XYZ file of C-alpha atoms in Angstrom:
389
model
C 114.093 125.771 124.575
C 114.220 129.219 122.990
C 117.678 130.687 122.595
C 117.893 133.843 124.734
C 118.243 137.219 123.032
C 121.752 138.610 122.869
C 122.524 141.788 124.849
C 122.763 144.990 122.842
C 125.987 146.315 124.391
C 129.390 144.702 123.925
C 132.659 145.289 125.786
C 134.844 147.638 123.753
C 137.837 145.500 124.707
C 137.013 141.829 125.316
C 140.483 140.929 126.637
C 139.833 139.530 130.120
C 142.653 136.980 130.116
C 144.532 136.465 133.399
C 147.858 136.498 131.612
C 149.008 137.933 129.389
C 146.450 140.525 130.427
C 144.761 143.383 128.615
C 147.028 146.133 127.320
C 146.629 149.491 128.997
C 143.811 151.738 127.673
C 144.932 153.633 124.596
C 147.774 151.255 123.786
C 148.972 151.071 120.177
C 152.080 149.590 118.517
C 153.168 153.129 117.685
C 153.803 153.681 121.394
C 156.856 151.444 121.052
C 158.544 153.295 118.208
C 161.429 154.404 120.454
C 162.356 150.836 121.387
C 166.110 150.179 121.323
C 166.029 147.636 118.483
C 168.990 146.285 116.559
C 171.282 147.467 119.349
C 173.024 145.673 122.165
C 171.177 145.689 125.475
C 174.596 146.461 126.946
C 174.936 149.640 124.882
C 174.654 152.926 126.754
C 171.166 153.468 125.337
C 170.047 149.887 126.024
C 171.190 149.939 129.649
C 169.573 153.332 130.128
C 166.203 151.998 128.970
C 166.492 148.986 131.286
C 167.393 151.333 134.141
C 164.376 153.481 133.266
C 162.114 150.439 133.597
C 163.625 149.769 137.033
C 163.336 153.380 138.196
C 159.734 153.706 137.018
C 158.881 150.430 138.755
C 160.254 151.793 142.021
C 158.247 155.000 141.628
C 154.887 153.482 140.679
C 155.051 150.431 142.954
C 156.417 152.564 145.833
C 159.348 150.243 146.495
C 161.594 151.346 149.399
C 164.836 153.042 148.389
C 167.040 150.390 150.011
C 165.469 147.502 148.043
C 167.116 146.277 144.831
C 165.086 145.805 141.626
C 166.257 143.595 138.786
C 164.904 142.400 135.438
C 165.408 138.653 135.099
C 164.675 135.867 132.592
C 161.777 133.434 132.742
C 158.891 135.708 133.733
C 157.656 135.548 137.339
C 158.520 131.854 137.452
C 162.171 132.614 136.737
C 162.251 135.276 139.447
C 160.762 132.947 142.082
C 163.091 130.120 141.080
C 166.150 132.381 141.339
C 165.191 133.332 144.875
C 164.401 129.807 146.059
C 167.484 128.170 144.548
C 169.759 130.931 145.866
C 168.395 131.446 149.380
C 166.663 128.344 150.729
C 168.530 125.775 152.797
C 170.030 127.239 155.967
C 166.724 127.433 157.871
C 163.494 125.451 158.099
C 161.152 126.196 155.191
C 157.378 126.696 155.129
C 155.286 127.040 151.966
C 151.704 128.232 151.581
C 149.904 126.257 148.871
C 146.366 127.364 148.069
C 146.511 127.524 144.275
C 148.389 126.048 141.335
C 151.583 128.085 141.364
C 152.027 127.808 145.120
C 151.818 124.051 144.625
C 154.481 124.315 141.914
C 156.836 125.957 144.405
C 156.202 123.057 146.767
C 157.264 120.625 144.039
C 160.460 122.570 143.364
C 161.456 122.854 147.009
C 160.562 119.333 148.108
C 161.340 117.278 144.999
C 164.038 119.295 143.213
C 165.923 120.977 146.061
C 164.992 118.050 148.354
C 164.315 120.272 151.352
C 162.021 118.801 153.992
C 159.638 121.738 154.025
C 156.387 122.165 155.932
C 153.494 122.707 153.531
C 150.489 124.667 154.755
C 147.789 124.018 152.175
C 144.119 124.745 151.614
C 141.469 123.889 149.007
C 140.833 126.249 146.097
C 138.848 129.236 147.368
C 140.356 129.178 150.861
C 143.554 130.153 152.690
C 145.697 127.916 154.897
C 145.838 128.502 158.653
C 148.136 131.544 158.659
C 148.611 131.380 162.442
C 150.925 128.405 161.821
C 153.495 130.561 159.985
C 156.728 130.563 162.010
C 159.113 133.456 162.489
C 162.168 131.209 162.612
C 161.516 129.608 159.209
C 161.905 130.830 155.642
C 158.530 131.316 153.963
C 157.484 130.994 150.302
C 153.977 132.063 149.325
C 151.818 133.671 146.670
C 150.191 136.924 147.786
C 147.371 136.499 145.288
C 146.381 133.125 143.884
C 145.964 133.737 140.169
C 144.271 130.375 139.682
C 142.075 130.412 142.804
C 140.940 134.033 143.094
C 142.180 134.130 146.704
C 144.600 136.609 148.264
C 146.060 137.102 151.697
C 144.224 140.061 153.314
C 147.458 141.540 154.713
C 150.880 140.501 155.994
C 149.972 140.466 159.697
C 150.751 136.734 159.834
C 154.437 137.487 159.163
C 156.492 138.400 162.218
C 158.160 141.815 162.171
C 161.161 140.378 164.033
C 161.328 137.191 161.959
C 164.588 135.320 161.566
C 163.774 133.712 158.219
C 163.445 135.345 154.804
C 160.052 135.752 153.134
C 159.793 135.040 149.400
C 156.562 136.450 147.973
C 155.257 135.615 144.511
C 153.241 138.784 143.898
C 152.732 138.475 140.174
C 148.958 139.059 140.151
C 148.994 141.252 143.273
C 151.592 143.884 142.353
C 150.071 147.221 141.325
C 146.586 146.123 142.475
C 147.001 145.219 146.148
C 148.949 146.809 149.007
C 152.206 144.935 149.566
C 153.675 145.288 153.060
C 157.323 145.872 152.195
C 158.459 145.703 155.825
C 157.318 142.065 155.941
C 158.661 140.934 152.543
C 162.254 140.118 151.592
C 161.810 138.920 148.014
C 158.958 140.151 145.816
C 158.478 138.917 142.261
C 156.102 139.711 139.425
C 155.917 139.795 135.641
C 155.022 142.619 133.285
C 152.328 140.516 131.636
C 149.923 140.754 134.585
C 148.799 144.052 136.113
C 150.792 146.182 133.673
C 149.421 144.393 130.607
C 152.988 144.152 129.330
C 154.635 141.573 127.140
C 155.760 138.246 128.564
C 159.151 136.521 129.004
C 160.719 138.698 131.694
C 160.312 138.776 135.451
C 161.020 141.439 138.044
C 162.941 140.461 141.188
C 162.910 142.817 144.186
C 165.257 142.177 147.125
C 165.229 143.666 150.619
C 168.460 144.290 152.557
C 167.690 141.076 154.490
C 167.526 139.133 151.226
C 170.854 140.611 150.122
C 172.366 139.590 153.456
C 171.158 136.018 152.927
C 172.658 135.916 149.422
C 176.010 137.150 150.712
C 176.160 134.874 153.755
C 174.932 131.582 152.293
C 176.207 129.392 149.470
C 173.768 126.613 148.442
C 175.101 123.044 148.293
C 173.548 122.326 144.893
C 174.840 123.345 141.437
C 173.583 126.782 140.465
C 172.549 127.361 136.816
C 173.958 130.519 135.265
C 170.475 132.035 134.963
C 170.063 131.885 138.763
C 173.439 133.321 139.808
C 173.188 136.656 141.594
C 176.504 136.745 143.458
C 180.181 136.813 142.579
C 182.950 136.433 145.127
C 180.429 136.362 147.946
C 178.854 139.695 146.988
C 175.603 140.478 145.168
C 176.208 141.470 141.558
C 174.830 144.970 141.833
C 174.898 145.769 138.120
C 172.044 143.241 137.696
C 169.914 145.749 139.577
C 171.110 148.813 137.688
C 170.207 147.913 134.111
C 172.404 144.906 133.339
C 170.767 141.506 132.814
C 171.908 137.896 133.101
C 170.897 137.103 129.525
C 169.664 139.065 126.520
C 166.284 140.726 127.162
C 163.699 141.726 124.586
C 164.114 145.472 124.271
C 160.674 145.604 122.651
C 159.187 144.088 125.804
C 161.208 146.528 127.904
C 159.833 149.461 125.912
C 156.322 148.106 126.388
C 156.863 147.904 130.157
C 158.163 151.474 130.233
C 155.073 152.578 128.295
C 152.771 150.818 130.780
C 154.592 152.337 133.749
C 154.327 155.812 132.205
C 150.586 155.266 131.816
C 150.300 154.075 135.421
C 152.061 157.197 136.680
C 149.921 159.440 134.484
C 146.619 158.183 135.919
C 147.654 158.603 139.543
C 150.095 155.796 140.258
C 149.551 152.932 142.643
C 146.515 154.459 144.368
C 144.585 154.820 141.128
C 145.599 151.399 139.840
C 144.308 149.825 143.042
C 141.110 151.864 142.835
C 140.476 150.716 139.274
C 140.958 147.053 140.210
C 138.662 147.443 143.220
C 136.002 149.108 141.053
C 136.228 146.284 138.526
C 135.781 143.669 141.244
C 132.859 145.724 142.532
C 131.014 145.328 139.234
C 131.236 141.550 139.467
C 130.346 141.534 143.163
C 127.165 143.512 142.488
C 126.252 141.172 139.640
C 126.957 137.969 141.605
C 124.885 139.225 144.518
C 121.762 139.365 142.346
C 122.531 136.314 140.174
C 121.404 132.891 141.314
C 123.487 130.618 139.118
C 126.968 131.848 140.023
C 129.190 132.434 143.070
C 132.776 133.385 143.811
C 135.257 130.564 144.286
C 136.584 132.711 147.146
C 133.423 132.991 149.232
C 134.993 135.224 151.920
C 135.187 138.833 150.625
C 138.175 139.534 152.896
C 140.363 137.139 150.905
C 138.822 137.666 147.455
C 141.154 138.760 144.668
C 140.516 142.041 142.866
C 142.517 140.887 139.851
C 142.074 137.196 138.984
C 138.395 136.819 139.844
C 137.317 133.162 139.828
C 133.645 132.203 139.512
C 131.880 128.861 139.957
C 128.477 127.676 138.726
C 126.149 126.823 141.629
C 122.907 126.174 139.740
C 121.654 122.706 140.866
C 121.000 121.703 137.266
C 124.755 121.906 136.785
C 126.085 120.887 140.215
C 124.065 117.668 139.983
C 126.107 116.636 136.945
C 129.278 114.563 137.075
C 132.592 116.372 137.548
C 133.394 115.785 133.888
C 130.047 117.178 132.755
C 130.434 120.239 134.992
C 133.833 120.910 133.452
C 132.308 120.579 129.990
C 129.556 123.037 130.920
C 132.155 125.598 132.052
C 133.981 125.145 128.750
C 130.736 125.826 126.890
C 130.279 129.073 128.807
C 133.764 130.289 127.958
C 133.456 129.051 124.371
C 130.160 130.864 123.783
C 131.607 134.134 125.107
C 134.682 133.806 122.926
C 132.643 132.921 119.838
C 130.645 136.122 120.292
C 133.854 138.096 120.781
C 132.718 139.533 124.113
C 135.129 137.779 126.507
C 138.330 136.081 125.419
C 140.282 133.480 127.427
C 138.020 133.432 130.493
C 137.960 129.702 131.190
C 139.136 128.627 134.633
C 142.733 127.475 135.041
C 143.278 123.868 133.966
C 144.063 122.605 137.497
C 141.384 124.649 139.263
C 137.717 123.743 139.804
C 135.672 124.312 136.609
C 134.342 127.810 136.145
C 135.254 131.202 134.743
C 138.206 133.443 135.536
C 137.895 137.127 134.672
C 140.824 139.534 134.984
C 139.893 142.764 136.745
C 143.255 144.515 136.973
C 143.744 148.213 136.295
C 144.294 147.875 132.554
C 140.665 146.694 132.210
C 138.038 149.434 131.942
C 135.123 149.219 134.366
C 132.712 150.024 131.541
C 133.750 146.802 129.782
C 132.881 144.734 132.840
C 129.513 146.518 133.034
C 128.921 145.469 129.437
C 130.141 141.924 130.094
C 127.781 140.844 132.881
C 124.635 140.618 130.691
C 126.639 138.426 128.317
C 127.578 136.112 131.194
C 123.869 135.653 131.890
C 123.215 135.124 128.187
C 125.949 132.477 127.916
C 124.586 130.627 130.944
C 121.042 130.671 129.598
C 122.231 129.425 126.214
C 124.312 126.629 127.757
C 121.616 125.515 130.201
C 119.095 125.310 127.380
C 121.264 122.637 125.757
C 121.191 120.348 128.778
C 119.118 117.278 128.124
C 116.285 116.697 130.594
C 116.949 113.910 133.064
């Protein structure tokens, strides 16, 4: 078969990775020249910069004034682990598992903490039955499934007069989707997602109900130093005012401050959500008129506007073995990367084979417009290599 012609336009920034994600538009290393380097993070200047990152997070993310915000080790994973190890145990536990990281939390709770939790699961591309969520149980869930392209549409399934605490992994939802703070007690995310920041650190946000749990409950298992948030039965408040449990990267902190300044300058949370929605809209319009591809999340009401997951539905591919379909998806991603038009867009290793394209606010809509013809080109090139039956 003839190799299809390559599109004339190319994305100006081909970074569509789902983490670490694209830097904010206009980013340059020079933006970090005021980083507090070669100084202690406990110095007056170091603590002030950490506090600035916290304060700007509260402003842009519109976090309630009575919630605590802390910078913790281990990225989003570390933040979720801190919450689970510190709070779970006194009540029944439910977990929603509809993508890879939600399943990881199941492993930690059931196999590591050895809590007999109820797991509400669903295949990739779908949500569990949310009507089964109980108000008397603690709940752990991901708001947006980074590896499945599925998000909860809202927090209506969480009772307003719940007795349990709700731990929400919001790492690919924060800054792009509306979080219902009244329904959430722990919210976690990492700078490397919607802010396009550097990795390694997580953000842990606690409601007054979460603080009450920390101060009223002492877990029966040994608590690693990195997870300890209380001393003498009280929450260590300086962790949420610019102190940290271990040494943070002040370069990463400066990068987060830079991203938060950019977010505020473009219109804050409203504009960041609008940009993500517009980016998803480009792919939705393209998928609607393209026969070989579909969203992994078929229901638009639960479709992510950040980690957009696509599957190949052309019968010439779906008729292949699972291994051959996975190889075809790898060829698509490899061809796009070789041309330098889309980097790191292969589906997550545990998810069904396909493509995963980040559409968060740090990605420009014009780059997604330029990308879609290349997706068609890559498919045509890969399908031409299939041997006839």
